[in-house]
CSV table of C-alpha atoms and ligand atoms in Angstrom, one decimal:
chain,number,residue,atom,x,y,z
A,1,UNK,CA,-92.3,49.0,71.2
A,2,UNK,CA,-94.1,48.9,74.5
A,3,UNK,CA,-91.4,50.1,77.2
A,4,UNK,CA,-92.3,47.7,80.0
A,5,UNK,CA,-92.0,43.8,78.9
A,6,UNK,CA,-91.7,42.5,75.5
A,7,UNK,CA,-92.3,38.6,75.0
A,8,UNK,CA,-92.5,36.8,71.9
A,9,UNK,CA,-92.3,33.0,71.0
A,10,UNK,CA,-89.3,33.9,68.5
A,11,UNK,CA,-87.3,37.0,68.3
A,12,UNK,CA,-85.2,37.1,65.1
A,13,UNK,CA,-82.2,39.3,65.0
A,14,UNK,CA,-81.6,40.7,61.2
A,15,UNK,CA,-84.5,41.5,58.2
A,16,UNK,CA,-82.2,39.9,55.4
A,17,UNK,CA,-83.0,36.9,53.5
A,18,UNK,CA,-82.9,34.7,56.2
A,19,UNK,CA,-84.6,36.2,58.7
A,20,UNK,CA,-87.6,37.9,56.8
A,21,UNK,CA,-88.3,34.3,55.1
A,22,UNK,CA,-88.3,32.8,58.6
A,23,UNK,CA,-90.1,35.4,60.3
A,24,UNK,CA,-93.0,34.9,57.4
A,25,UNK,CA,-92.8,31.3,57.6
A,26,UNK,CA,-93.3,31.3,61.2
A,27,UNK,CA,-96.1,33.7,61.3
A,28,UNK,CA,-98.1,31.9,58.6
A,29,UNK,CA,-97.8,29.1,61.1
A,30,UNK,CA,-99.3,31.1,63.9
A,31,UNK,CA,-96.0,31.6,65.6
A,32,UNK,CA,-95.7,34.8,67.7
A,33,UNK,CA,-92.5,36.4,66.1
A,34,UNK,CA,-90.7,39.5,66.0
A,35,UNK,CA,-88.2,40.4,63.5
A,36,UNK,CA,-85.3,43.2,64.6
A,37,UNK,CA,-83.8,44.9,61.8
A,38,UNK,CA,-81.0,47.6,62.5
A,39,UNK,CA,-81.3,49.6,59.3
A,40,UNK,CA,-84.2,51.9,58.6
A,41,UNK,CA,-85.5,50.3,55.3
A,42,UNK,CA,-83.9,47.3,52.8
A,43,UNK,CA,-82.4,49.8,50.6
A,44,UNK,CA,-78.8,48.8,50.6
A,45,UNK,CA,-76.4,48.1,47.8
A,46,UNK,CA,-74.2,45.1,47.7
A,47,UNK,CA,-76.7,42.3,48.8
A,48,UNK,CA,-76.7,40.3,45.7
A,49,UNK,CA,-80.0,40.4,43.8
A,50,UNK,CA,-80.2,36.9,42.6
A,51,UNK,CA,-83.3,35.1,43.2
A,52,UNK,CA,-82.6,31.3,42.6
A,53,UNK,CA,-85.2,28.8,41.2
A,54,UNK,CA,-84.8,26.8,44.6
A,55,UNK,CA,-86.4,30.1,46.0
A,56,UNK,CA,-89.0,30.4,43.5
A,57,UNK,CA,-90.0,27.1,43.7
A,58,UNK,CA,-90.4,28.0,47.6
A,59,UNK,CA,-92.6,31.1,46.4
A,60,UNK,CA,-94.5,28.7,44.4
A,61,UNK,CA,-95.4,26.2,47.3
A,62,UNK,CA,-96.2,29.2,49.4
A,63,UNK,CA,-98.7,30.3,46.4
A,64,UNK,CA,-96.9,33.5,46.0
A,65,UNK,CA,-95.2,32.9,42.9
A,66,UNK,CA,-97.4,34.5,40.2
A,67,UNK,CA,-97.6,37.8,42.3
A,68,UNK,CA,-94.1,37.8,43.2
A,69,UNK,CA,-92.9,37.6,39.4
A,70,UNK,CA,-95.3,40.6,38.7
A,71,UNK,CA,-92.5,42.7,40.1
A,72,UNK,CA,-89.9,44.1,37.6
A,73,UNK,CA,-86.9,41.7,37.3
A,74,UNK,CA,-84.7,39.9,34.8
A,75,UNK,CA,-84.9,36.3,33.9
A,76,UNK,CA,-81.2,34.8,33.5
A,77,UNK,CA,-81.6,31.4,31.8
A,78,UNK,CA,-77.9,30.7,31.4
A,79,UNK,CA,-74.5,31.7,32.6
A,80,UNK,CA,-71.8,32.8,30.4
A,81,UNK,CA,-68.0,33.0,30.9
A,82,UNK,CA,-65.2,34.3,28.7
A,83,UNK,CA,-61.7,32.9,29.9
A,84,UNK,CA,-59.0,34.4,27.9
A,85,UNK,CA,-60.4,34.5,24.2
A,86,UNK,CA,-62.8,31.3,24.9
A,87,UNK,CA,-66.2,32.0,25.4
A,88,UNK,CA,-68.6,29.5,26.8
A,89,UNK,CA,-71.9,28.7,28.4
A,90,UNK,CA,-71.1,27.4,32.1
A,91,UNK,CA,-74.7,26.7,33.4
A,92,UNK,CA,-78.0,26.3,31.7
A,93,UNK,CA,-81.0,26.7,34.2
A,94,UNK,CA,-83.5,25.9,31.4
A,95,UNK,CA,-83.2,22.0,32.3
A,96,UNK,CA,-83.9,22.2,35.9
A,97,UNK,CA,-86.7,20.2,37.3
A,98,UNK,CA,-88.5,23.3,38.8
A,99,UNK,CA,-91.3,25.5,37.9
A,100,UNK,CA,-88.8,28.4,36.8
A,101,UNK,CA,-85.9,27.4,34.7
A,102,UNK,CA,-83.8,30.6,35.2
A,103,UNK,CA,-82.5,33.0,38.2
A,104,UNK,CA,-84.7,36.0,38.4
A,105,UNK,CA,-82.7,39.2,39.1
A,106,UNK,CA,-84.5,41.7,41.2
A,107,UNK,CA,-83.4,44.3,43.7
A,108,UNK,CA,-83.0,42.8,47.0
A,109,UNK,CA,-85.3,45.3,48.8
A,110,UNK,CA,-87.9,44.4,46.3
A,111,UNK,CA,-87.9,40.8,47.6
A,112,UNK,CA,-87.5,41.8,51.3
A,113,UNK,CA,-90.5,44.2,50.9
A,114,UNK,CA,-92.6,41.7,49.3
A,115,UNK,CA,-91.9,39.1,52.3
A,116,UNK,CA,-92.3,41.7,54.8
A,117,UNK,CA,-95.6,42.7,53.1
A,118,UNK,CA,-97.1,39.5,53.1
A,119,UNK,CA,-95.7,38.6,56.5
A,120,UNK,CA,-97.6,41.6,57.9
A,121,UNK,CA,-100.9,39.9,56.9
A,122,UNK,CA,-100.4,37.5,59.7
A,123,UNK,CA,-101.4,38.9,63.4
A,124,UNK,CA,-98.5,37.2,64.8
A,125,UNK,CA,-96.0,38.9,62.9
A,126,UNK,CA,-94.1,41.8,64.1
A,127,UNK,CA,-91.1,43.7,62.4
A,128,UNK,CA,-89.0,46.3,63.5
A,129,UNK,CA,-86.8,48.6,61.8
A,130,UNK,CA,-83.8,50.7,63.3
A,131,UNK,CA,-83.7,48.2,66.1
A,132,UNK,CA,-80.4,46.7,66.5
A,133,UNK,CA,-79.9,43.7,68.8
A,134,UNK,CA,-76.7,44.9,70.9
A,135,UNK,CA,-76.5,41.9,73.4
A,136,UNK,CA,-78.3,38.6,74.5
A,137,UNK,CA,-80.0,38.1,77.8
A,138,UNK,CA,-78.8,34.9,79.6
A,139,UNK,CA,-80.4,32.8,82.6
A,140,UNK,CA,-78.9,29.6,83.9
A,141,UNK,CA,-76.8,29.1,80.7
A,142,UNK,CA,-79.8,29.6,78.6
A,143,UNK,CA,-80.5,32.6,76.0
A,144,UNK,CA,-83.8,34.0,77.0
A,145,UNK,CA,-83.9,37.0,75.0
A,146,UNK,CA,-82.0,39.9,73.3
A,147,UNK,CA,-81.6,43.4,74.2
A,148,UNK,CA,-82.1,46.1,71.3
A,149,UNK,CA,-81.2,49.8,71.0
A,150,UNK,CA,-84.1,51.5,68.9
A,151,UNK,CA,-84.8,55.0,68.3
A,152,UNK,CA,-86.9,55.4,71.3
A,153,UNK,CA,-84.3,53.7,74.0
A,154,UNK,CA,-83.1,50.3,74.6
A,155,UNK,CA,-85.5,47.3,75.2
A,156,UNK,CA,-85.1,43.9,76.7
A,157,UNK,CA,-86.9,41.3,74.6
A,158,UNK,CA,-87.7,37.9,76.0
A,159,UNK,CA,-88.4,34.9,73.7
A,160,UNK,CA,-88.4,31.2,73.6
A,161,UNK,CA,-85.9,31.4,70.9
A,162,UNK,CA,-83.6,33.9,69.6
A,163,UNK,CA,-82.5,33.4,65.9
A,164,UNK,CA,-79.4,35.0,64.6
A,165,UNK,CA,-80.0,35.9,61.3
A,166,UNK,CA,-77.7,38.9,61.3
A,167,UNK,CA,-75.4,38.1,58.6
A,168,UNK,CA,-71.6,37.7,58.3
A,169,UNK,CA,-70.8,40.0,61.1
A,170,UNK,CA,-73.3,38.5,63.4
A,171,UNK,CA,-73.3,40.1,66.8
A,172,UNK,CA,-75.7,37.3,68.1
A,173,UNK,CA,-73.1,34.7,67.4
A,174,UNK,CA,-70.2,36.8,68.9
A,175,UNK,CA,-72.2,37.4,72.0
A,176,UNK,CA,-73.3,33.7,72.2
A,177,UNK,CA,-69.8,33.0,72.0
A,178,UNK,CA,-70.3,30.1,69.1
A,179,UNK,CA,-67.2,28.9,67.8
A,180,UNK,CA,-66.0,29.7,63.8
A,181,UNK,CA,-63.9,28.0,61.7
A,182,UNK,CA,-62.5,30.3,59.0
A,183,UNK,CA,-61.8,29.1,55.5
A,184,UNK,CA,-60.2,32.0,54.2
A,185,UNK,CA,-60.5,33.8,50.4
A,186,UNK,CA,-58.1,35.2,48.3
A,187,UNK,CA,-60.0,37.9,46.8
A,188,UNK,CA,-62.4,41.0,47.5
A,189,UNK,CA,-64.8,42.5,45.3
A,190,UNK,CA,-65.2,46.1,44.0
A,191,UNK,CA,-69.0,46.5,43.7
A,192,UNK,CA,-70.2,49.5,41.3
A,193,UNK,CA,-72.9,50.0,38.4
A,194,UNK,CA,-72.6,51.2,34.9
A,195,UNK,CA,-75.1,52.6,32.6
A,196,UNK,CA,-76.5,49.9,30.0
A,197,UNK,CA,-77.6,50.6,26.7
A,198,UNK,CA,-79.7,48.5,24.3
A,199,UNK,CA,-76.8,47.8,22.1
A,200,UNK,CA,-75.0,46.3,24.9
A,201,UNK,CA,-75.0,42.4,25.1
A,202,UNK,CA,-78.0,41.0,26.8
A,203,UNK,CA,-76.8,38.1,29.0
A,204,UNK,CA,-74.8,38.0,32.5
A,205,UNK,CA,-71.4,37.5,31.9
A,206,UNK,CA,-68.2,36.5,33.7
A,207,UNK,CA,-64.8,37.4,32.2
A,208,UNK,CA,-61.7,36.0,33.3
A,209,UNK,CA,-58.4,37.7,32.0
A,210,UNK,CA,-54.8,37.7,33.3
A,211,UNK,CA,-54.8,39.2,36.7
A,212,UNK,CA,-58.2,40.3,36.3
A,213,UNK,CA,-62.1,38.8,36.7
A,214,UNK,CA,-65.0,40.9,36.1
A,215,UNK,CA,-69.0,39.9,36.3
A,216,UNK,CA,-71.6,41.9,34.7
A,217,UNK,CA,-75.3,41.3,35.9
A,218,UNK,CA,-77.6,42.7,33.3
A,219,UNK,CA,-80.3,44.9,35.4
A,220,UNK,CA,-82.1,46.3,32.7
A,221,UNK,CA,-81.1,49.9,32.4
A,222,UNK,CA,-77.6,49.4,34.2
A,223,UNK,CA,-75.1,46.8,34.8
A,224,UNK,CA,-74.3,45.8,38.6
A,225,UNK,CA,-70.7,45.0,38.1
A,226,UNK,CA,-68.3,43.0,40.2
A,227,UNK,CA,-64.5,43.6,39.9
A,228,UNK,CA,-62.5,40.9,41.7
A,229,UNK,CA,-59.3,41.9,43.3
A,230,UNK,CA,-56.9,40.0,45.2
A,231,UNK,CA,-57.4,40.4,49.0
A,232,UNK,CA,-56.1,43.3,50.8
A,233,UNK,CA,-55.3,45.0,47.1
A,234,UNK,CA,-57.8,47.9,47.6
A,235,UNK,CA,-55.6,50.3,49.6
A,236,UNK,CA,-53.1,49.9,47.0
A,237,UNK,CA,-55.3,50.8,44.2
A,238,UNK,CA,-56.9,53.7,45.7
A,239,UNK,CA,-53.4,55.3,45.9
A,240,UNK,CA,-53.3,55.2,42.2
A,241,UNK,CA,-54.9,57.1,39.5
A,242,UNK,CA,-58.5,56.6,38.9
A,243,UNK,CA,-58.3,56.3,35.4
A,244,UNK,CA,-55.9,53.2,35.4
A,245,UNK,CA,-59.2,51.5,37.0
A,246,UNK,CA,-61.7,52.9,34.5
A,247,UNK,CA,-59.4,51.7,31.4
A,248,UNK,CA,-59.0,48.2,33.2
A,249,UNK,CA,-62.8,48.1,33.3
A,250,UNK,CA,-62.8,49.2,29.4
A,251,UNK,CA,-60.5,46.7,28.8
A,252,UNK,CA,-62.8,44.0,30.4
A,253,UNK,CA,-66.4,45.2,29.4
A,254,UNK,CA,-65.6,47.1,26.0
A,255,UNK,CA,-69.4,47.7,25.4
A,256,UNK,CA,-69.6,49.6,28.8
A,257,UNK,CA,-67.1,52.4,27.7
A,258,UNK,CA,-69.8,55.3,28.2
A,259,UNK,CA,-71.1,53.9,31.4
A,260,UNK,CA,-67.3,53.7,32.6
A,261,UNK,CA,-66.6,57.3,32.0
A,262,UNK,CA,-69.5,58.2,34.3
A,263,UNK,CA,-67.9,56.9,37.2
A,264,UNK,CA,-66.5,59.7,38.9
A,265,UNK,CA,-63.9,58.5,41.7
A,266,UNK,CA,-63.3,55.6,44.1
A,267,UNK,CA,-66.7,56.9,45.9
A,268,UNK,CA,-68.5,55.5,43.0
A,269,UNK,CA,-66.9,51.8,43.9
A,270,UNK,CA,-67.8,50.0,47.1
A,271,UNK,CA,-65.4,47.4,48.6
A,272,UNK,CA,-67.1,44.2,49.5
A,273,UNK,CA,-64.9,42.0,51.6
A,274,UNK,CA,-65.3,38.4,51.0
A,275,UNK,CA,-65.1,35.8,53.9
A,276,UNK,CA,-66.0,32.2,53.9
A,277,UNK,CA,-66.5,30.6,57.5
A,278,UNK,CA,-68.9,28.0,59.3
A,279,UNK,CA,-69.8,27.7,62.8
A,280,UNK,CA,-69.0,24.5,64.5
A,281,UNK,CA,-72.2,24.5,66.4
A,282,UNK,CA,-75.2,26.7,65.3
A,283,UNK,CA,-77.0,26.6,68.1
A,284,UNK,CA,-77.1,27.0,72.2
A,285,UNK,CA,-80.1,26.6,74.6
A,286,UNK,CA,-82.4,29.2,73.4
A,287,UNK,CA,-80.5,30.4,70.3
A,288,UNK,CA,-80.1,29.3,66.7
A,289,UNK,CA,-78.0,30.8,63.8
A,290,UNK,CA,-79.1,30.6,60.4
A,291,UNK,CA,-77.8,31.9,57.0
A,292,UNK,CA,-74.6,34.0,56.9
A,293,UNK,CA,-74.6,34.1,60.6
A,294,UNK,CA,-74.1,30.5,60.8
A,295,UNK,CA,-72.1,30.2,57.7
A,296,UNK,CA,-70.5,33.2,55.9
A,297,UNK,CA,-70.7,32.6,52.1
A,298,UNK,CA,-68.1,33.4,49.1
A,299,UNK,CA,-69.9,35.3,46.3
A,300,UNK,CA,-68.7,32.3,44.2
A,301,UNK,CA,-71.8,31.2,42.2
A,302,UNK,CA,-74.0,33.8,43.7
A,303,UNK,CA,-75.4,31.1,46.1
A,304,UNK,CA,-75.4,32.9,49.6
A,305,UNK,CA,-79.2,34.0,49.4
A,306,UNK,CA,-80.3,30.7,48.4
A,307,UNK,CA,-78.9,29.1,51.3
A,308,UNK,CA,-80.0,31.7,53.8
A,309,UNK,CA,-83.8,31.0,52.1
A,310,UNK,CA,-83.1,27.1,52.6
A,311,UNK,CA,-81.9,27.8,56.1
A,312,UNK,CA,-85.1,29.5,56.9
A,313,UNK,CA,-87.2,26.8,55.4
A,314,UNK,CA,-85.5,24.1,57.2
A,315,UNK,CA,-85.8,26.0,60.7
A,316,UNK,CA,-89.5,26.8,59.9
A,317,UNK,CA,-90.1,23.1,59.3
A,318,UNK,CA,-88.3,21.8,62.2
A,319,UNK,CA,-89.5,24.6,64.5
A,320,UNK,CA,-93.1,25.8,64.1
A,321,UNK,CA,-95.0,23.2,65.9
A,322,UNK,CA,-92.6,23.3,68.9
A,323,UNK,CA,-92.5,27.0,69.0
A,324,UNK,CA,-96.1,27.2,68.4
A,325,UNK,CA,-97.1,24.7,71.6
A,326,UNK,CA,-94.4,26.3,73.9
A,327,UNK,CA,-92.4,22.8,73.7
A,328,UNK,CA,-88.9,24.1,72.1
A,329,UNK,CA,-86.1,21.7,73.1
A,330,UNK,CA,-82.5,22.1,72.4
A,331,UNK,CA,-82.9,18.9,70.2
A,332,UNK,CA,-84.9,21.0,67.7
A,333,UNK,CA,-81.8,22.9,67.1
A,334,UNK,CA,-79.6,20.4,66.8
A,335,UNK,CA,-82.0,18.9,64.1
A,336,UNK,CA,-81.7,22.2,61.9
A,337,UNK,CA,-78.2,22.3,62.2
A,338,UNK,CA,-77.9,18.6,61.2
A,339,UNK,CA,-80.4,19.0,58.1
A,340,UNK,CA,-78.6,22.2,56.8
A,341,UNK,CA,-74.9,21.2,57.7
A,342,UNK,CA,-74.0,19.1,54.8
A,343,UNK,CA,-75.4,21.3,51.9
A,344,UNK,CA,-73.5,24.1,53.7
A,345,UNK,CA,-70.4,22.0,53.9
A,346,UNK,CA,-70.6,20.7,50.3
A,347,UNK,CA,-71.4,24.3,48.9
A,348,UNK,CA,-68.4,26.0,50.9
A,349,UNK,CA,-66.1,23.1,50.0
A,350,UNK,CA,-66.7,23.9,46.1
A,351,UNK,CA,-66.6,27.7,46.7
A,352,UNK,CA,-63.3,27.5,48.3
A,353,UNK,CA,-62.2,24.8,45.7
A,354,UNK,CA,-62.9,27.5,42.9
A,355,UNK,CA,-61.4,30.1,44.9
A,356,UNK,CA,-58.0,28.2,45.1
A,357,UNK,CA,-58.1,26.7,41.7
A,358,UNK,CA,-59.5,29.3,39.4
A,359,UNK,CA,-59.9,32.5,41.1
A,360,UNK,CA,-56.3,32.8,42.8
A,361,UNK,CA,-54.4,31.6,40.0
A,362,UNK,CA,-56.4,33.9,37.6
A,363,UNK,CA,-55.6,36.8,39.7
A,364,UNK,CA,-51.8,36.3,39.8
A,365,UNK,CA,-51.5,35.2,36.2
A,366,UNK,CA,-49.7,37.8,33.9
A,367,UNK,CA,-49.3,35.7,30.7
A,368,UNK,CA,-51.9,34.8,28.4
A,369,UNK,CA,-55.0,33.2,30.1
A,370,UNK,CA,-55.5,29.1,29.5
A,371,UNK,CA,-59.0,28.2,30.5
A,372,UNK,CA,-59.1,25.9,33.4
A,373,UNK,CA,-59.9,22.2,32.7
A,374,UNK,CA,-63.6,22.3,33.7
A,375,UNK,CA,-64.2,25.4,31.5
A,376,UNK,CA,-62.6,23.3,28.4
A,377,UNK,CA,-64.9,20.4,29.1
A,378,UNK,CA,-67.9,22.2,29.7
A,379,UNK,CA,-67.3,23.8,26.1
A,380,UNK,CA,-66.9,20.6,24.4
A,381,UNK,CA,-69.6,18.6,26.5
A,382,UNK,CA,-72.6,21.3,26.7
A,383,UNK,CA,-74.7,18.4,28.5
A,384,UNK,CA,-72.8,18.7,31.5
A,385,UNK,CA,-73.8,22.4,32.0
A,386,UNK,CA,-76.6,21.0,33.9
A,387,UNK,CA,-74.4,20.3,36.8
A,388,UNK,CA,-73.3,23.7,37.7
A,389,UNK,CA,-77.1,24.8,37.1
A,390,UNK,CA,-78.1,22.5,39.5
A,391,UNK,CA,-75.7,23.5,42.0
A,392,UNK,CA,-76.3,27.1,41.4
A,393,UNK,CA,-80.0,26.9,41.1
A,394,UNK,CA,-81.3,24.5,43.2
A,395,UNK,CA,-78.1,23.7,45.6
A,396,UNK,CA,-77.6,20.4,47.5
A,397,UNK,CA,-80.8,18.9,49.2
A,398,UNK,CA,-83.6,21.5,48.2
A,399,UNK,CA,-85.8,22.3,51.2
A,400,UNK,CA,-89.5,22.5,50.6
A,401,UNK,CA,-92.5,24.1,52.9
A,402,UNK,CA,-94.0,21.6,55.0
A,403,UNK,CA,-97.6,21.3,53.8
A,404,UNK,CA,-99.0,21.5,57.2
A,405,UNK,CA,-97.2,24.9,58.2
A,406,UNK,CA,-100.0,27.0,57.1
A,407,UNK,CA,-102.3,27.4,60.0
A,408,UNK,CA,-105.9,26.6,58.9
B,1,FAD,C1,-69.4,40.6,47.1
B,1,FAD,C2,-70.5,39.6,47.4
B,1,FAD,C3,-71.6,39.6,46.3
B,1,FAD,C4,-72.4,38.5,46.8
B,1,FAD,N1,-73.6,38.2,45.6
B,1,FAD,C5,-74.3,37.5,45.9
B,1,FAD,C6,-75.2,37.2,44.9
B,1,FAD,O1,-75.2,37.8,43.9
B,1,FAD,N2,-76.5,36.3,45.1
B,1,FAD,C7,-76.4,35.4,46.5
B,1,FAD,O2,-77.0,34.6,46.3
B,1,FAD,N3,-75.6,35.8,47.4
B,1,FAD,C8,-74.6,37.0,47.2
B,1,FAD,N4,-73.6,36.8,48.1
B,1,FAD,C9,-73.9,36.3,49.4
B,1,FAD,C10,-74.9,37.3,50.1
B,1,FAD,O3,-75.0,38.2,50.4
B,1,FAD,C11,-75.2,36.7,51.5
B,1,FAD,O4,-75.0,34.9,51.6
B,1,FAD,C12,-76.5,36.6,51.9
B,1,FAD,O5,-77.3,38.0,51.9
B,1,FAD,C13,-76.8,35.9,53.4
B,1,FAD,O6,-78.4,36.3,53.8
B,1,FAD,P1,-78.6,36.7,55.3
B,1,FAD,O7,-80.2,36.8,55.5
B,1,FAD,O8,-78.0,35.5,56.1
B,1,FAD,O9,-77.4,37.8,55.7
B,1,FAD,P2,-77.9,39.4,55.2
B,1,FAD,O10,-78.1,39.6,53.8
B,1,FAD,O11,-76.3,39.7,55.5
B,1,FAD,O12,-78.8,40.1,56.1
B,1,FAD,C14,-78.5,40.2,57.7
B,1,FAD,C15,-79.4,41.3,58.1
B,1,FAD,O13,-79.3,41.6,59.4
B,1,FAD,C16,-79.3,42.9,59.5
B,1,FAD,N5,-78.3,43.1,60.9
B,1,FAD,C17,-77.0,42.9,61.0
B,1,FAD,N6,-76.8,43.2,62.3
B,1,FAD,C18,-77.8,43.3,63.0
B,1,FAD,C19,-78.2,43.7,64.3
B,1,FAD,N7,-77.2,43.6,65.5
B,1,FAD,N8,-79.3,43.9,64.8
B,1,FAD,C20,-80.3,43.7,63.9
B,1,FAD,N9,-80.2,43.6,62.6
B,1,FAD,C21,-78.8,43.3,62.2
B,1,FAD,C22,-78.3,43.7,58.5
B,1,FAD,O14,-78.9,44.9,58.3
B,1,FAD,C23,-79.1,42.8,57.5
B,1,FAD,O15,-80.4,43.1,57.0
B,1,FAD,C24,-72.6,38.0,47.8
B,1,FAD,C25,-71.5,38.1,49.0
B,1,FAD,C26,-70.6,39.2,48.6
B,1,FAD,C27,-69.7,39.3,49.8
């Protein structure tokens, strides 16, 4: 970065799914855009590795799908769950009206690297890693840029628009003073990997047992595991013998016994704190928040990345012309929130309902687990598996890339 004056049309804080997709789309539309990412690479664990049918549809609309699917991935056609002794398919993606009737499991760093590479082809795209946004620059009540800390010092970057895509602990939304509504979550998630052998079951599986919930995603040679615990319980668990944790995992996933033995201690297990919240207003003059920065998503349904990408597509559609022509008004930012608020509200409402009605009761249950009514209905009426598939795979009001966005 040049030290004197850095000035761009749009400066995006955060190179996660929301920030990288918006950066790519704006660059493709010919908008001068800079993405700042505080880490030095995309190699972070616990980011969720699910690429949903709606995102794959966006990749198709951008002409990138075939090349994208050449990257190593696993295809998940259905989601399965076991409640006590009852096993069932909860969602079947094969019937979705999309090009890909599956969720692609792919390390998120591969997805983000792919977007970064594609974006780098456009001269109007700039991407800086190890560049952390630490403050906003404001003039007369309007955000006009950010202050960023890099390996070579601190810089002021001026922009017509600052986008906060810096995730659930967004510094941008905090510094902007945007008000947040918290919805609470009864659980946290312990995240770890177990070696997978050829004899293990092939499908993704959620297991609900008295007091415990366990998710295992097939990642080829390993299982990505999520062990759901009551909020705040981790400190108590850490004081206990690691062996009892190992035994609890083996009980839930007996096929992974050999992998569980390889877990050494609590350092092999990461705590992911679950939060659900939403900004009352996603914007201020000169500033917009999208993705988890605007609405931290629960891991329920694994839809957070999906929503982040959809926000990016909606924001690009609404903003690219105004940004390109230097005509951005606050009303454009209002239109982005208006477009994305309903899908976000409905999705969070469903997530909170599942947290309260299914997850919280299972976590405190000590007797035999009775499958919830919804699970019993899905077991009896397979046709209805298309509904969760639609909510998870496509979401509410899927976005499509404006065909005029690509600069000729
Ligand atoms: C336990 C758990 C499991 C989950 N599993 C899934 C799943 O399987 N599938 C799914 O779809 N969703 C999942 N989610 C939700 C998902 O992780 C998020 O909804 C999604 O990552 C949001 O994308 P984003 O781009 O808005 O933010 P993020 O992915 O959080 O990206 C924000 C980026 O901004 C960077 N950043 C932060 N601060 C700054 C700063 N000051 N300056 C510059 N850069 C900054 C960060 O390093 C990061 O790269 C899960 C969530 C949890 C808690």
